[in-house]
Structure formats: C-alpha cells, structure tokens
Coordinates of C-alpha atoms in Angstrom, one line a residue:
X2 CA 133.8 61.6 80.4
X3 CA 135.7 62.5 83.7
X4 CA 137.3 65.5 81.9
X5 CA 133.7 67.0 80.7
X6 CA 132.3 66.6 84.1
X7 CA 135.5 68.3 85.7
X8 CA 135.1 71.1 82.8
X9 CA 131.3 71.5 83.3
X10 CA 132.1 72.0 87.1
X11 CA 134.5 74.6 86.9
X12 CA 132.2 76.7 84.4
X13 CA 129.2 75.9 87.3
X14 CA 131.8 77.6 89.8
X15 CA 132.4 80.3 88.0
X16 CA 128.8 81.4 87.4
X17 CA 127.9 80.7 90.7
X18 CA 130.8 82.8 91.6
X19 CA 129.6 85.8 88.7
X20 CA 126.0 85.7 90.1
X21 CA 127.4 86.0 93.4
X22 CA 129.4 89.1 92.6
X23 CA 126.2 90.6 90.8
X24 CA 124.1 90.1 94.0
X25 CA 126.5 91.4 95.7
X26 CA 127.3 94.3 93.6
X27 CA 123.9 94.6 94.0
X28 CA 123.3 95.0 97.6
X29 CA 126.2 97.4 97.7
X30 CA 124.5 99.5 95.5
X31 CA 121.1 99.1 97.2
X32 CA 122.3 99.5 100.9
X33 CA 124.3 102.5 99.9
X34 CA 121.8 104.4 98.4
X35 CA 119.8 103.9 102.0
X36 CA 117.2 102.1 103.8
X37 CA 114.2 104.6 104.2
X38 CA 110.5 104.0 104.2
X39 CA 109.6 106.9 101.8
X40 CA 110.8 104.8 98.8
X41 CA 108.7 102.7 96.5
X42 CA 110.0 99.2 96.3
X43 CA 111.4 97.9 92.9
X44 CA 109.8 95.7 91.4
X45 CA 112.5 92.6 92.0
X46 CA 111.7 93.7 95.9
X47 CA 108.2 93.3 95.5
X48 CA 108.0 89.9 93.8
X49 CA 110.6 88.6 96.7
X50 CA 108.2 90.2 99.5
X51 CA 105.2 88.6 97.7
X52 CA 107.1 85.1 96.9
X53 CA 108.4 85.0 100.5
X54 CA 104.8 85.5 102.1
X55 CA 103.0 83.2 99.7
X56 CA 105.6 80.6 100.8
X57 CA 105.4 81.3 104.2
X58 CA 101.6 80.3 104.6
X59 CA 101.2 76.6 104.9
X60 CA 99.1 74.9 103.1
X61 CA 96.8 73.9 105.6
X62 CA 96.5 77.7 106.5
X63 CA 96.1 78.1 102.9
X64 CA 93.2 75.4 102.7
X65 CA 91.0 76.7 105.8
X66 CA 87.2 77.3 105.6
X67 CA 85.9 80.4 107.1
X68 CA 83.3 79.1 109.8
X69 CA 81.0 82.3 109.5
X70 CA 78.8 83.4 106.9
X71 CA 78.4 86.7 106.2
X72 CA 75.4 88.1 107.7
X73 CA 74.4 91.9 108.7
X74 CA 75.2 91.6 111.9
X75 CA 78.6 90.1 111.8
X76 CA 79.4 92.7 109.1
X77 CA 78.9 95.2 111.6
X78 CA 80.8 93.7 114.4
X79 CA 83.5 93.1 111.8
X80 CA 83.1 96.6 110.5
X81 CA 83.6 98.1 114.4
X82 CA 86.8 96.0 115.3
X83 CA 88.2 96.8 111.2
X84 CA 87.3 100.5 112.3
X85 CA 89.1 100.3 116.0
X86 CA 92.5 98.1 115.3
X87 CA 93.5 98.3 111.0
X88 CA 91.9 101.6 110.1
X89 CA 94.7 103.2 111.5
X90 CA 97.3 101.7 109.0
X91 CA 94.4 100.6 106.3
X92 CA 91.8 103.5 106.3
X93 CA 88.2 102.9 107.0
X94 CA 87.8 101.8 103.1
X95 CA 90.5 99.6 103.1
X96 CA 93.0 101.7 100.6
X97 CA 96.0 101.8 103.1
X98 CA 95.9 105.8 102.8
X99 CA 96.4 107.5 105.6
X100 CA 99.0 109.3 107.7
X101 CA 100.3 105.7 108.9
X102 CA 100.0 103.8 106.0
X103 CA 101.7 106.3 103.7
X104 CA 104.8 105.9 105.9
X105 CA 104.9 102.3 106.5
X106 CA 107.5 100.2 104.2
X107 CA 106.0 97.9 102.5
X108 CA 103.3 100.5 102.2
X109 CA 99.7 98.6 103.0
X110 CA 98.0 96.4 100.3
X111 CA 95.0 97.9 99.0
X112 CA 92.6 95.5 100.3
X113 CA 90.0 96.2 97.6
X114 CA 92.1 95.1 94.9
X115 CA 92.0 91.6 93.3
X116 CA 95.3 90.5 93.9
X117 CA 94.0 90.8 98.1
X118 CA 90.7 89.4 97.0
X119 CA 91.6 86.7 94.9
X120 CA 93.5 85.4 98.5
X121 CA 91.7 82.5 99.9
X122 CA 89.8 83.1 103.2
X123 CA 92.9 81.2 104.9
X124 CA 95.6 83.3 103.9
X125 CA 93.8 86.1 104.7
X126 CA 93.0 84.7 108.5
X127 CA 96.6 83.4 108.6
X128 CA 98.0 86.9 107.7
X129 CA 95.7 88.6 109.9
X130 CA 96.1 86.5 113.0
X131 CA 100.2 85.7 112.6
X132 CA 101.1 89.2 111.1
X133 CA 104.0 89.6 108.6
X134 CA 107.7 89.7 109.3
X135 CA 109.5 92.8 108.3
X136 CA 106.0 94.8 107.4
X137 CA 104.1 96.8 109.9
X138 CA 101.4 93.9 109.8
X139 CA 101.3 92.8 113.6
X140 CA 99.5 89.3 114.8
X141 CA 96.2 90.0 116.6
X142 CA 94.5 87.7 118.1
X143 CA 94.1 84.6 120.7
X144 CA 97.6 82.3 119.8
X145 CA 94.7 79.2 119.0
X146 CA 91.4 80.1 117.2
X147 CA 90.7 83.2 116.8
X148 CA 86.8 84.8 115.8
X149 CA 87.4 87.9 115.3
X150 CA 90.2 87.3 112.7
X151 CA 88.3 85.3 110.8
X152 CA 84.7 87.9 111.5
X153 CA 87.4 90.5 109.3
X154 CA 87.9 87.9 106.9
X155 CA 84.2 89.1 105.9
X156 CA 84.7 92.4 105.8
X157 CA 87.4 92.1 103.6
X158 CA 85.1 90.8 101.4
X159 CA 82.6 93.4 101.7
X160 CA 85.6 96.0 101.5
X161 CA 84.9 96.9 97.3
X162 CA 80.9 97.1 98.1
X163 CA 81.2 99.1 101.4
X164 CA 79.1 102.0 100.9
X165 CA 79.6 105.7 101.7
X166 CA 77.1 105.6 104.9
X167 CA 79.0 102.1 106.3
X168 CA 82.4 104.4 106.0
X169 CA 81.2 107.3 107.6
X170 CA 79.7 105.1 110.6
X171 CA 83.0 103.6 111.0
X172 CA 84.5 107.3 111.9
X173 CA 82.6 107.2 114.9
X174 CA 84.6 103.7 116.1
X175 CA 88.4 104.9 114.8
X176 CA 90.7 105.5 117.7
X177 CA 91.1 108.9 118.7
X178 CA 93.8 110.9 120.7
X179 CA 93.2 112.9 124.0
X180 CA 92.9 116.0 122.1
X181 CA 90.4 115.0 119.8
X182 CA 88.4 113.9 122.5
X183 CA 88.4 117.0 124.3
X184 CA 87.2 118.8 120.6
X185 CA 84.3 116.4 120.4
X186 CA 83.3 117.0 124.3
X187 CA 83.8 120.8 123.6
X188 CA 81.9 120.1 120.4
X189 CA 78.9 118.2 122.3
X190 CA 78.6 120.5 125.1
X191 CA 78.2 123.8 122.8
X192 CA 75.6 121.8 120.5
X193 CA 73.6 121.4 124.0
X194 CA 74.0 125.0 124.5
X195 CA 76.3 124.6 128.2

C-alpha cells in the first residue's frame, strides 16, 4: 500500500511538473509575441476574464434587487448620465463602437447582447459601481449606495429596445471637446444670421 501511494505521488509530481512547463511554455510564447490592445483575445483569455469576474461578484452583490422601476422619466435621467459618462467607451446604443472602445483591451461588452442581459440587476450595479480590474471599466459612483448606478441598471435594460429618436437625443448630452464646441457656437450663430 505504502509503495502505490509513494508511486501515485511521484506520477502527481510529474504532471504537476509537465503542466507547469506547458503554462509556462505558454506564457513565453504569449508574452513574446507582445502585449497590445489591438489584438482579439483567445478564447482561453476570454473564459479566464469572464470566470475571474463572475467569481469576483459576491453573492450578495449577485442577489440585489434594483429599488427603481422603470418609468419614463427615470429612463431619461438614466439615458442623460449613460449619454455623459459610458457613451464614450460604450456608444450611445450600447455596442462599445467607437473611437475608445475599439482600442480598449478587453474591448467593451456589447450591452445589448444576452450574455450582458441575462446578468442579474446586481452584477450589473456591482460592475458598474466597483469597475473591473485590468479592463478600462472604472468605479463610478458614491463608495455606499449609489442611484444613479443602479437608475443605468434600467437603461441597460432598455438598451436592445432604444429607438433611433432616444439615440439621436442622447448626441446632444455626449461630452464634447473645446473645438467642437466652438463648431456648434459658430454653427448656432450663422443659423441666427450674426
């Protein structure tokens, strides 16, 4: 008995010592080839980022109730705030295309889809308010509750029905640079004929 557990031990070893030098092989290979942004993460990378989140959220997180129903109103306030602070990274429709997002890595979730839908209302506040380590997600918020977080919860909601009117009203709340500014006032003034 003592010899098969001494034999089983040894052959443990050594394929903890193989799957070592595999991951390591690995990272060699992975770390030469370079660190950028513009790639598209393999598939292993992905499941790890997912895995990693999904585990970091605790279940109490996980578990919490929006307190706000969706109404018109708080659609609206949501929409502003969505258009002012994550359009930049998300786009006003949620898709993650634009200048930003395109060169983020991990590139934006595509809020509309169903693997960010099917998220409880929880993990989407919990992302929202603590951010995401390693991503280009920032935490937003109050440190304690936060309304607003959980106001974008709803809108997230509403992302796959917002309609083509709701999107072009949000263009009007996106952040704009100095230049841009000075276009519109030029813009404005013409139109009044000065």
């Amino acid at each position: 008995m003592y010899r098969a557990i001494q034999i089983l031990a040894q052959w443990l070893c050594c394929l903890f010592a193989l799957a070592f030098l595999v991951i390591c092989g690995w990272v060699y290979v992975w770390i030469r080839h370079g660190w950028n942004a513009r790639e598209i993460p393999s598939r292993a990378e992905v499941v790890l980022a997912r895995t990693i989140r999904w585990l970091s959220i605790p279940k109490e997180a996980k578990e919490a109730k929006n307190p706000f129903a969706p109404s018109p109103e708080l659609l609206k306030e949501a929409r502003r705030h969505f258009a002012d602070h994550c359009a930049l990274c998300h786009a006003n429709d949620g898709s993650g295309d634009t200048p930003v997002g395109r060169n983020l890595y991990p590139k934006p979730l595509d809020l509309r889809s169903p693997e960010v839908q099917k998220e409880t209302d929880g993990e989407l506040y919990y992302i929202i308010h603590n951010g995401l380590r390693l991503t280009g997600m920032p935490a937003w918020g109050e440190p304690n509750e936060d309304p607003d977080s959980w106001k974008l919860v709803l809108f997230i909601r509403h992302l796959p029905q917002l309609t083509e009117e709701e999107k072009k009203e949000m263009e009007k709340w996106n952040p704009k640079n100095p230049q841009e500014r000075a276009e519109e006032e030029e813009e404005e003034k013409f139109l009044q004929g000065q």
